[in-house]
Short mmCIF file of C-alpha atoms and ligand atoms in Angstrom, two decimals:
data_model
loop_
_atom_site.label_atom_id
_atom_site.label_comp_id
_atom_site.label_asym_id
_atom_site.label_seq_id
_atom_site.Cartn_x
_atom_site.Cartn_y
_atom_site.Cartn_z
CA MET T 16 87.04 99.35 84.59
CA GLU T 17 85.04 96.50 86.97
CA HIS T 18 84.08 97.65 90.51
CA PRO T 19 84.09 95.63 93.34
CA ILE T 20 81.24 94.15 94.89
CA ALA T 21 80.58 97.04 98.14
CA VAL T 22 80.35 95.83 101.43
CA ILE T 23 79.47 98.07 103.67
CA ASP T 24 80.64 97.90 107.59
CA PHE T 25 78.42 98.45 110.28
CA GLY T 26 80.65 96.83 112.69
CA SER T 27 79.74 93.03 112.58
CA GLN T 28 83.55 91.39 113.61
CA TYR T 29 82.28 88.65 110.89
CA THR T 30 82.15 91.62 108.47
CA GLN T 31 85.39 91.15 106.61
CA LEU T 32 84.79 87.53 106.53
CA ILE T 33 82.21 88.44 104.09
CA VAL T 34 84.57 89.87 101.75
CA ARG T 35 86.60 87.11 101.63
CA ARG T 36 83.42 84.79 101.37
CA ILE T 37 82.56 86.88 97.94
CA ARG T 38 86.63 86.32 97.29
CA GLU T 39 86.18 82.34 97.64
CA LEU T 40 83.40 82.44 95.28
CA GLY T 41 85.65 84.05 92.82
CA TYR T 42 84.84 87.69 92.85
CA PHE T 43 86.41 90.72 94.12
CA SER T 44 84.74 92.46 96.82
CA LYS T 45 85.74 95.30 98.78
CA LEU T 46 84.66 96.99 102.37
CA TYR T 47 83.83 100.29 102.59
CA GLN T 48 82.63 102.22 105.86
CA PRO T 49 79.07 103.57 105.43
CA GLU T 50 79.69 107.56 105.22
CA GLU T 51 81.31 105.86 101.74
CA LEU T 52 78.51 104.69 100.08
CA ARG T 53 78.94 107.09 96.99
CA GLU T 54 82.99 106.13 97.01
CA THR T 55 81.53 102.82 95.45
CA GLY T 56 81.38 103.86 92.03
CA GLU T 57 78.96 101.37 90.62
CA PRO T 58 79.52 98.16 92.15
CA ALA T 59 77.64 95.08 91.13
CA ALA T 60 75.77 94.41 94.09
CA VAL T 61 75.56 96.25 97.61
CA ILE T 62 75.78 94.09 101.37
CA LEU T 63 74.93 95.95 104.47
CA SER T 64 76.77 94.11 107.24
CA GLY T 65 75.97 93.36 110.52
CA GLY T 66 76.65 95.56 113.44
CA PRO T 67 76.98 95.29 117.88
CA ARG T 68 74.81 98.54 118.16
CA SER T 69 70.74 99.04 117.85
CA THR T 70 69.31 100.57 114.70
CA LEU T 71 66.80 102.05 117.64
CA GLU T 72 70.60 104.19 119.16
CA ALA T 73 69.17 107.60 118.33
CA ASP T 74 73.33 107.78 116.83
CA ALA T 75 73.28 104.64 115.24
CA PRO T 76 75.33 103.94 111.83
CA ASP T 77 73.69 105.09 108.91
CA ILE T 78 73.10 104.62 105.32
CA ASP T 79 71.97 107.40 102.57
CA PHE T 80 68.72 104.89 101.66
CA ASP T 81 67.94 107.41 98.79
CA TYR T 82 71.14 106.93 96.92
CA LEU T 83 71.54 103.34 97.56
CA VAL T 84 67.78 102.94 95.79
CA SER T 85 69.49 104.92 92.99
CA MET T 86 72.45 102.55 92.06
CA GLY T 87 69.96 99.98 91.31
CA VAL T 88 71.81 97.61 92.21
CA PRO T 89 70.86 94.19 94.55
CA VAL T 90 71.65 95.05 98.10
CA LEU T 91 71.72 92.21 100.95
CA GLY T 92 71.40 93.35 104.51
CA VAL T 93 72.29 91.11 106.76
CA CYS T 94 71.42 91.41 110.38
CA TYR T 95 71.88 95.27 111.27
CA GLY T 96 71.72 95.62 107.48
CA MET T 97 68.38 94.05 107.36
CA GLN T 98 66.98 95.79 110.31
CA LEU T 99 68.32 99.73 109.07
CA LEU T 100 66.06 98.34 105.59
CA ASN T 101 62.95 96.80 107.17
CA ARG T 102 63.00 100.09 109.20
CA LYS T 103 63.90 102.61 105.74
CA PHE T 104 61.44 100.14 103.93
CA GLY T 105 58.94 101.59 106.47
CA GLY T 106 58.47 98.66 108.83
CA GLU T 107 59.45 98.29 112.73
CA VAL T 108 62.21 96.79 114.69
CA ALA T 109 61.86 95.99 118.69
CA PRO T 110 64.62 96.09 121.18
CA GLY T 111 65.70 92.80 122.17
CA ASN T 112 66.62 92.71 126.18
CA THR T 113 69.18 90.03 125.35
CA ARG T 114 71.49 88.69 122.38
CA GLU T 115 70.54 85.77 120.71
CA TYR T 116 74.05 83.98 119.83
CA GLY T 117 74.01 80.47 118.78
CA PRO T 118 72.51 78.38 116.18
CA ALA T 119 68.95 77.94 114.55
CA THR T 120 66.84 76.32 111.95
CA LEU T 121 66.28 77.91 108.25
CA LEU T 122 62.89 76.87 107.08
CA ALA T 123 63.33 78.38 103.40
CA GLU T 124 60.12 79.61 101.15
CA LYS T 125 61.63 78.64 98.51
CA SER T 126 58.96 79.37 96.23
CA ILE T 127 59.79 83.27 96.16
CA GLU T 128 62.71 83.70 93.55
CA GLY T 129 65.64 84.79 95.05
CA ILE T 130 68.33 83.86 97.35
CA PHE T 131 67.12 80.89 99.05
CA ASN T 132 66.67 79.21 94.84
CA ASP T 133 67.85 75.87 94.86
CA LEU T 134 68.43 75.42 99.04
CA GLU T 135 68.11 72.25 100.98
CA GLY T 136 66.04 74.75 102.56
CA HIS T 137 65.75 73.31 105.91
CA SER T 138 69.63 73.84 107.59
CA GLN T 139 71.58 75.49 110.45
CA ILE T 140 72.31 78.92 110.37
CA TRP T 141 73.77 81.28 112.72
CA MET T 142 72.22 84.38 114.42
CA SER T 143 73.63 86.96 116.20
CA HIS T 144 71.46 90.21 117.15
CA SER T 145 69.42 91.57 119.95
CA ASP T 146 66.58 93.50 118.34
CA THR T 147 64.05 91.81 115.84
CA VAL T 148 61.89 93.29 112.95
CA SER T 149 58.17 93.52 114.32
CA GLU T 150 56.37 95.10 111.23
CA LEU T 151 57.11 94.34 108.45
CA PRO T 152 56.05 97.27 105.14
CA GLU T 153 53.44 96.58 102.79
CA GLY T 154 54.60 94.22 100.14
CA CYS T 155 57.14 92.79 101.99
CA GLN T 156 57.76 89.09 101.77
CA VAL T 157 58.94 86.46 104.21
CA MET T 158 61.49 84.50 102.70
CA GLY T 159 62.28 82.40 105.69
CA THR T 160 61.65 81.56 109.06
CA ASN T 161 62.82 80.15 111.93
CA LEU T 162 61.06 77.52 114.11
CA ASP T 163 59.16 79.38 116.49
CA GLY T 164 57.84 81.23 112.54
CA ILE T 165 60.01 84.10 113.33
CA PRO T 166 61.37 85.71 110.05
CA VAL T 167 64.89 85.57 109.87
CA ALA T 168 64.49 86.47 105.73
CA LEU T 169 62.81 89.05 104.09
CA LYS T 170 62.18 89.97 100.47
CA TRP T 171 61.26 93.52 100.30
CA ASN T 172 61.04 93.84 95.98
CA ASP T 173 63.16 92.27 93.56
CA ARG T 174 66.94 93.71 94.36
CA PHE T 175 66.02 93.88 98.77
CA PHE T 176 67.07 91.33 100.16
CA GLY T 177 67.34 91.01 104.65
CA ILE T 178 68.96 87.31 106.40
CA GLN T 179 68.65 87.76 109.90
CA PHE T 180 71.76 85.34 110.06
CA HIS T 181 75.39 85.62 109.01
CA PRO T 182 76.04 83.95 105.65
CA GLU T 183 80.01 84.41 106.17
CA VAL T 184 80.16 81.91 108.75
CA SER T 185 81.04 78.16 107.80
CA HIS T 186 78.17 77.28 110.80
CA THR T 187 75.20 78.35 108.25
CA HIS T 188 75.30 75.63 106.07
CA GLU T 189 74.17 76.66 103.12
CA GLY T 190 75.84 80.46 103.52
CA GLN T 191 77.83 80.67 100.84
CA LYS T 192 75.08 78.74 98.36
CA ILE T 193 72.59 82.09 99.69
CA LEU T 194 75.23 84.33 98.96
CA GLN T 195 76.35 82.99 95.91
CA ASN T 196 72.25 83.16 94.61
CA PHE T 197 72.67 86.49 95.64
CA LEU T 198 76.06 87.91 93.94
CA GLU T 199 74.63 86.18 90.68
CA MET T 200 71.53 88.91 90.58
CA GLY T 201 74.09 91.55 90.21
CA VAL T 202 75.64 92.00 86.18
CA ASN T 203 79.39 92.44 85.31
CA LEU T 204 80.50 90.84 88.83
CA PRO T 205 83.94 91.64 89.29
CA LYS T 206 86.04 88.80 88.87
CA PHE T 207 89.22 88.52 91.55
CA LYS T 208 92.59 87.44 90.83
CA ILE T 209 95.43 87.38 93.21
CA ALA T 210 98.04 88.19 89.87
CA SER T 211 96.38 91.93 89.89
CA PHE T 212 95.23 92.25 93.77
CA LYS T 213 98.83 91.44 93.84
CA ASP T 214 99.27 94.64 91.57
CA GLU T 215 96.65 96.72 93.15
CA LEU T 216 98.90 96.01 96.81
CA VAL T 217 102.42 97.00 94.99
CA GLN T 218 100.41 100.54 94.16
CA ARG T 219 99.41 100.94 97.53
CA VAL T 220 102.68 100.29 99.02
CA ARG T 221 104.30 103.04 96.67
CA ASP T 222 101.58 105.18 97.49
CA GLU T 223 102.18 105.04 101.36
CA VAL T 224 105.93 104.60 101.27
CA GLY T 225 106.55 107.75 98.49
CA GLU T 226 109.86 108.31 98.91
CA ARG T 227 110.28 107.78 102.43
CA LYS T 228 112.43 105.21 103.96
CA VAL T 229 110.33 101.86 105.27
CA VAL T 230 111.99 99.22 108.31
CA CYS T 231 110.09 95.98 107.64
CA GLY T 232 111.04 93.26 110.55
CA VAL T 233 111.14 90.11 109.74
CA SER T 234 110.48 86.77 111.76
CA GLY T 235 111.19 84.30 109.54
CA GLY T 236 107.35 83.86 109.43
CA VAL T 237 104.85 84.18 106.11
CA ASP T 238 103.29 87.22 107.39
CA SER T 239 106.40 88.75 107.46
CA SER T 240 108.22 87.19 104.65
CA VAL T 241 105.41 87.82 102.42
CA LEU T 242 105.15 91.64 103.55
CA ALA T 243 109.44 92.18 102.93
CA ALA T 244 108.87 90.13 99.03
CA LEU T 245 105.92 93.04 98.20
CA ILE T 246 108.07 95.52 99.60
CA HIS T 247 110.81 94.01 97.78
CA GLU T 248 108.71 93.89 94.87
CA SER T 249 107.12 97.25 94.55
CA GLY T 250 110.82 99.22 94.70
CA VAL T 251 110.51 101.08 97.42
CA ASP T 252 113.70 102.83 99.14
CA SER T 253 113.28 99.67 102.53
CA ARG T 254 115.27 97.75 104.84
CA ASN T 255 114.05 94.52 106.90
CA ILE T 256 115.09 94.12 110.46
CA PHE T 257 115.05 90.18 111.98
CA VAL T 258 115.82 90.71 115.82
CA ASP T 259 116.30 86.52 117.66
CA THR T 260 114.97 87.09 121.16
CA GLY T 261 116.64 84.12 121.62
CA LEU T 262 112.63 82.55 121.95
CA LEU T 263 113.71 81.12 118.33
CA ARG T 264 112.45 77.57 117.15
CA LYS T 265 116.29 75.77 116.89
CA ASP T 266 118.58 76.98 114.35
CA GLU T 267 115.93 79.42 113.46
CA ALA T 268 118.28 82.42 112.66
CA GLU T 269 120.17 80.99 110.44
CA GLU T 270 117.33 79.38 108.41
CA VAL T 271 115.72 83.01 107.99
CA ALA T 272 118.81 84.21 106.64
CA SER T 273 119.29 81.41 104.35
CA LEU T 274 115.46 81.37 102.75
CA PHE T 275 115.57 85.59 102.14
CA GLY T 276 118.80 85.27 100.60
CA GLU T 277 117.37 82.18 98.93
CA VAL T 278 115.09 85.34 96.72
CA GLY T 279 118.00 88.15 96.90
CA ILE T 280 116.01 89.92 99.77
CA GLU T 281 118.90 91.17 102.00
CA ILE T 282 118.02 91.20 105.82
CA GLU T 283 120.17 92.71 108.92
CA THR T 284 120.08 90.16 112.22
CA ILE T 285 120.50 91.55 115.81
CA ASP T 286 121.04 89.53 118.39
CA ALA T 287 119.68 90.31 121.37
CA SER T 288 118.87 87.17 123.31
CA GLU T 289 120.88 87.80 126.03
CA LYS T 290 118.47 90.99 126.56
CA PHE T 291 115.38 89.04 126.97
CA LEU T 292 116.25 86.35 128.26
CA SER T 293 117.76 88.59 131.70
CA ALA T 294 114.85 90.37 131.30
CA LEU T 295 112.46 87.42 131.98
CA LYS T 296 114.40 85.81 134.97
CA GLY T 297 112.39 85.15 137.29
CA VAL T 298 109.33 86.32 135.66
CA THR T 299 106.27 83.93 135.39
CA GLU T 300 103.21 85.57 134.98
CA PRO T 301 102.10 85.12 131.19
CA GLU T 302 101.02 88.71 130.41
CA GLU T 303 104.17 90.38 132.38
CA LYS T 304 106.51 88.16 129.92
CA ARG T 305 104.37 89.50 127.33
CA ARG T 306 104.49 93.08 128.04
CA ILE T 307 108.52 92.40 128.65
CA ILE T 308 108.13 91.13 125.13
CA GLY T 309 106.91 93.81 123.53
CA ARG T 310 108.34 96.17 125.18
CA LEU T 311 111.91 95.08 124.34
CA PHE T 312 111.17 94.10 121.12
CA VAL T 313 110.35 98.06 120.63
CA ASP T 314 113.44 99.21 121.87
CA VAL T 315 115.97 96.67 120.30
CA PHE T 316 114.25 97.40 117.06
CA PHE T 317 114.15 100.97 117.51
CA ASP T 318 117.83 101.18 119.20
CA ALA T 319 119.05 98.95 115.59
CA VAL T 320 117.15 101.16 113.28
CA GLY T 321 117.32 104.59 114.83
CA GLU T 322 114.10 107.06 116.56
CA ASP T 323 113.94 109.16 113.09
CA VAL T 324 112.56 105.45 111.79
CA GLU T 325 110.12 106.99 108.64
CA MET T 326 107.69 104.51 107.85
CA LEU T 327 107.77 100.70 109.57
CA ALA T 328 105.88 98.06 108.04
CA GLN T 329 103.88 95.25 109.49
CA GLY T 330 102.11 92.01 108.80
CA THR T 331 99.19 92.70 110.33
CA LEU T 332 96.47 90.04 108.77
CA TYR T 333 92.72 90.40 108.80
CA PRO T 334 92.63 88.11 111.87
CA ASP T 335 94.98 90.69 114.25
CA VAL T 336 93.03 93.17 112.82
CA ILE T 337 89.18 92.00 114.26
CA GLU T 338 90.82 90.04 117.26
CA SER T 339 93.07 93.80 118.50
CA ALA T 340 90.35 96.05 116.64
CA THR T 341 92.55 98.96 115.88
CA SER T 342 91.70 101.90 114.37
CA GLY T 343 89.25 102.67 111.40
CA SER T 344 86.60 100.07 112.22
CA ILE T 345 83.90 99.74 114.57
CA ALA T 346 84.90 96.04 115.67
CA SER T 347 84.01 95.17 119.47
CA THR T 348 86.92 95.17 121.29
CA ILE T 349 88.00 91.20 121.34
CA LYS T 350 91.56 90.57 122.90
CA THR T 351 93.81 93.33 123.20
CA HIS T 352 97.60 91.69 122.90
CA HIS T 353 99.12 90.40 120.31
CA ASN T 354 102.13 92.36 119.29
CA ARG T 355 100.62 96.32 119.79
CA VAL T 356 102.85 98.22 121.84
CA ASP T 357 102.06 102.30 122.44
CA ARG T 358 105.28 103.02 120.36
CA ILE T 359 103.74 101.71 116.90
CA MET T 360 99.85 102.37 117.96
CA GLU T 361 101.92 106.37 118.19
CA MET T 362 103.38 106.22 114.14
CA LYS T 363 100.24 104.50 113.31
CA ALA T 364 97.93 107.55 114.52
CA GLU T 365 100.50 109.79 112.14
CA GLY T 366 99.85 107.44 109.21
CA ARG T 367 103.35 105.72 109.49
CA VAL T 368 102.55 102.46 109.41
CA LEU T 369 102.65 99.92 106.27
CA GLU T 370 99.55 97.55 106.48
CA PRO T 371 99.64 96.23 103.11
CA LEU T 372 98.20 92.65 104.50
CA ASP T 373 95.43 93.46 106.56
CA GLU T 374 92.59 92.72 104.56
CA LEU T 375 93.83 88.95 103.35
CA PHE T 376 93.35 85.84 105.74
CA LYS T 377 96.77 83.63 106.04
CA ASP T 378 95.80 81.13 103.01
CA GLU T 379 95.62 84.46 100.85
CA VAL T 380 98.99 86.08 101.63
CA ARG T 381 100.22 82.17 101.05
CA GLU T 382 98.57 82.44 97.59
CA LEU T 383 100.23 85.78 96.91
CA GLY T 384 103.42 85.07 98.75
CA ARG T 385 103.57 82.55 95.51
CA VAL T 386 102.59 84.99 92.88
CA LEU T 387 105.28 86.79 94.51
CA GLY T 388 108.08 84.06 93.95
CA LEU T 389 108.42 83.10 97.63
CA PRO T 390 109.82 79.42 97.62
CA GLU T 391 107.04 76.98 99.36
CA ARG T 392 109.45 76.39 101.97
CA VAL T 393 108.59 80.06 103.17
CA VAL T 394 104.86 80.29 102.05
CA GLY T 395 104.03 77.04 103.60
CA ARG T 396 105.24 77.31 106.95
CA HIS T 397 102.95 76.99 110.52
CA PRO T 398 102.10 80.19 111.77
CA PHE T 399 104.74 81.30 114.77
CA PRO T 400 103.53 83.72 117.58
CA GLY T 401 105.19 86.90 118.15
CA PRO T 402 106.62 86.27 121.67
CA GLY T 403 108.02 82.71 120.55
CA LEU T 404 109.09 79.99 122.30
CA ALA T 405 108.08 82.04 125.91
CA VAL T 406 103.99 81.51 124.92
CA ARG T 407 105.03 77.25 124.89
CA CYS T 408 107.10 77.54 127.94
CA PRO T 409 104.63 78.74 131.05
CA GLY T 410 106.00 79.60 134.32
CA GLU T 411 110.21 81.02 134.62
CA ILE T 412 111.62 80.94 131.51
CA THR T 413 114.78 79.30 131.48
CA GLU T 414 117.81 78.02 129.13
CA GLU T 415 117.36 74.68 130.02
CA LYS T 416 113.34 74.94 129.51
CA LEU T 417 114.04 76.76 125.88
CA LYS T 418 116.17 73.76 124.88
CA ILE T 419 114.30 70.85 125.82
CA ILE T 420 111.19 72.52 123.70
CA ARG T 421 113.34 73.23 121.13
CA GLU T 422 114.72 69.91 121.18
CA ALA T 423 111.21 68.21 121.48
CA ASP T 424 109.96 70.84 118.66
CA ASP T 425 112.54 69.10 116.40
CA ILE T 426 112.37 65.95 116.57
CA PHE T 427 108.38 66.26 116.00
CA ILE T 428 108.01 69.12 113.61
CA GLY T 429 111.13 66.93 111.42
CA LEU T 430 108.42 63.75 111.83
CA LEU T 431 105.58 65.08 110.72
CA ARG T 432 107.92 66.50 107.31
CA GLU T 433 109.05 63.18 106.80
CA LYS T 434 105.42 61.53 107.53
CA HIS T 435 103.68 64.01 105.26
CA TRP T 436 101.67 65.69 108.14
CA TYR T 437 103.76 69.39 108.08
CA ASP T 438 101.47 70.72 105.07
CA SER T 439 97.89 69.48 106.27
CA VAL T 440 98.24 70.88 108.97
CA TRP T 441 97.66 74.40 110.46
CA GLN T 442 100.19 74.92 113.14
CA ALA T 443 102.19 71.96 115.51
CA TYR T 444 104.11 72.35 118.32
CA ALA T 445 106.07 71.13 121.73
CA ALA T 446 105.06 73.60 124.62
CA LEU T 447 107.22 72.58 128.11
CA ILE T 448 104.47 72.16 131.15
CA PRO T 449 106.45 73.17 134.18
CA THR T 450 106.05 70.46 136.12
CA LYS T 451 108.54 67.35 137.13
CA THR T 452 107.15 63.96 137.31
CA VAL T 453 108.24 60.72 138.63
CA GLY T 454 109.87 58.05 136.02
CA VAL T 455 112.68 55.63 135.17
CA LYS T 456 115.00 56.20 133.50
CA GLY T 457 118.02 53.09 133.56
CA ASP T 458 117.39 52.02 136.71
CA GLU T 459 117.28 55.12 138.59
CA ARG T 460 114.44 56.86 139.39
CA SER T 461 114.03 59.93 137.19
CA TYR T 462 112.14 63.58 138.42
CA GLU T 463 111.61 65.31 135.16
CA TYR T 464 110.12 67.79 133.15
CA ALA T 465 106.51 66.43 131.05
CA LEU T 466 106.00 68.22 127.29
CA SER T 467 102.32 68.69 125.45
CA ILE T 468 102.72 68.41 121.55
CA ARG T 469 99.88 70.20 119.79
CA ALA T 470 98.85 70.05 116.19
CA VAL T 471 95.40 71.68 115.13
CA THR T 472 94.39 72.84 112.15
CA SER T 473 91.72 75.69 111.81
CA GLU T 474 90.26 78.84 109.68
CA ASP T 475 92.94 81.62 110.84
CA ALA T 476 93.35 80.57 113.92
CA MET T 477 89.54 82.01 115.79
CA THR T 478 88.82 78.28 116.39
CA ALA T 479 90.75 75.09 116.33
CA GLU T 480 90.89 71.80 115.93
CA TRP T 481 92.92 68.76 117.10
CA VAL T 482 94.68 66.82 114.53
CA HIS T 483 93.96 62.87 114.45
CA LEU T 484 97.92 62.20 114.04
CA PRO T 485 97.91 57.95 114.23
CA TYR T 486 98.66 56.18 116.45
CA GLU T 487 102.03 54.83 115.16
CA LEU T 488 102.93 58.10 114.54
CA LEU T 489 102.58 59.79 118.12
CA GLY T 490 104.18 56.88 118.99
CA GLU T 491 107.34 57.78 117.15
CA ILE T 492 107.38 61.08 118.38
CA SER T 493 106.96 60.14 121.51
CA ASN T 494 109.77 57.32 121.78
CA ARG T 495 112.20 60.12 120.13
CA ILE T 496 111.63 62.59 122.12
CA LEU T 497 112.07 60.44 124.96
CA ASN T 498 114.92 58.66 123.49
CA GLU T 499 116.54 61.76 122.61
CA VAL T 500 115.48 64.91 124.38
CA ASP T 501 117.39 65.04 127.86
CA GLY T 502 114.93 66.70 131.00
CA VAL T 503 111.35 64.76 129.59
CA ASN T 504 110.20 61.76 130.85
CA ARG T 505 106.42 62.37 129.77
CA VAL T 506 104.91 63.28 126.24
CA LEU T 507 101.64 64.38 126.13
CA TYR T 508 99.48 64.21 123.14
CA ASP T 509 97.40 67.66 122.88
CA ILE T 510 93.33 67.08 122.57
CA SER T 511 91.69 70.13 123.36
CA THR T 512 89.65 72.23 120.68
CA LYS T 513 89.99 76.25 120.58
CA PRO T 514 87.63 77.38 122.59
CA PRO T 515 87.50 76.51 125.20
CA ALA T 516 91.50 75.98 124.90
CA SER T 517 93.61 78.68 123.30
CA ILE T 518 96.37 77.58 120.20
CA GLU T 519 99.46 78.27 122.52
CA TRP T 520 99.57 77.27 125.96
CA GLU T 521 100.76 80.86 127.40
P1 XMP L 604 95.50 82.03 120.26
O1 XMP L 604 96.41 80.61 121.68
O2 XMP L 604 95.16 83.09 120.79
O3 XMP L 604 96.08 81.47 119.19
O4 XMP L 604 94.89 80.69 119.98
C1 XMP L 604 95.60 82.47 118.29
C2 XMP L 604 97.19 82.03 117.27
O5 XMP L 604 97.90 83.71 117.27
C3 XMP L 604 99.44 82.91 118.05
N1 XMP L 604 99.56 84.07 118.99
C4 XMP L 604 99.93 85.05 118.99
N2 XMP L 604 100.86 85.33 117.42
N3 XMP L 604 101.40 87.20 119.64
C5 XMP L 604 101.32 86.74 117.82
O6 XMP L 604 102.48 86.95 117.24
C6 XMP L 604 101.50 86.81 120.65
O7 XMP L 604 101.30 86.77 121.77
C7 XMP L 604 100.35 85.33 119.64
N4 XMP L 604 99.46 84.46 120.64
C8 XMP L 604 99.24 83.55 120.03
C9 XMP L 604 99.41 81.33 117.76
O8 XMP L 604 100.85 81.28 117.54
C10 XMP L 604 98.11 81.20 116.93
O9 XMP L 604 98.51 81.10 115.32
#
């Protein structure tokens, strides 16, 4: 049996990204906690990740170094991992006062055999650290420095390497090549295949659910649809619930029911739109809106399925895990919202929440959906946030505003599909700007809302770029919205990147 390449998690927010990059190179990799080193079996290689702590702290995460050496495989330490290895080999690390975060230049010493083979060798790298290596043990070679001559890459021996930058982030321009060079030192590299990964996930669902009944909340989005299909495939006892919050897009409830019907998955729809809209009446503060929606969603959901629900399935993906910093990882908290409410956290603590997609990124979930036989119309869908149109309707939510957003969004998305832009865009939508401005309609002055349309490309929603849609298309979208949607007299195209903007308006 092939053993995955082991990535040891010291808590960096990028750790799972290393796993993903390895999958992109075609190899099978898994994340382990430092104390699980012996459970990695016989991996072809081991990577020690970065982390937010200092190796100099008394209770800093550690590794069983003797065992690591005895494994006889190539080892790469990244940031924290490199500092830890340097100390294990007898070198020193000095505390830093501030965290160095951002781009730097790698000057690679290419004559030294190892992870820099065939590199251009003078390229951008991405740093994120405070401590630095201050003393090298005997026999350690410096494989690369930054422009100030500070070592950023070390080779302790033919199998042990360290880098003081993140090869997994796209800002490290030769990062993928460095990972590939490192992995190629391993023997019997395990291949990653989505079909066998699917089998593994099906088994995980069966093992975690057992004889219990699992309830799955579906939204029509890619994640929950793939989740429902995976559960369906695993044959466990399940029920799919779809809550109509009244914050959905035009005709969405009907469309979701028919798409699921096509693939033989039964769903139960609960129309709770009136409840949501009356609870949101007069509320303008974005976090308050989210809170109301989150709580009500859980209430409606549990009213429908009963208090004694044995197990709950959630389509949590890896980016959600790091953004909400859930249990099981030492990743630092970045954001605390995203559909997480107390009740579910309680169930989670009791091992009653099934989240089989939590190691995957969106494009991998799509691929999994295809392997599970879901139609392209489902797997290719743009992401849609849990709080729905509420995050596209700043200020008070009213039926009038929602109707405007729905109609405009329908025209916009319809045109993106018709002009073959839909699939090359990560996410697109219309949002209402809650300010009325003056215009002219016919012979009269109008006083109506402005609308923003937004289309972005993104890698897993952590960063985003606006899409350079052709002027002609933007013109057509604007004309159609202005002509066909009552209550709007201005259309703006949002050209903000994330950061500093977010993808949604809130
Ligand atoms: P932001 O606006 O934070 O969005 O740049 C990043 C991605 O997350 C989605 N999003 C949400 N999804 N609940 C969700 O389930 C939320 O509260 C929420 N807010 C944003 C957003 O659509 C984008 O894909």
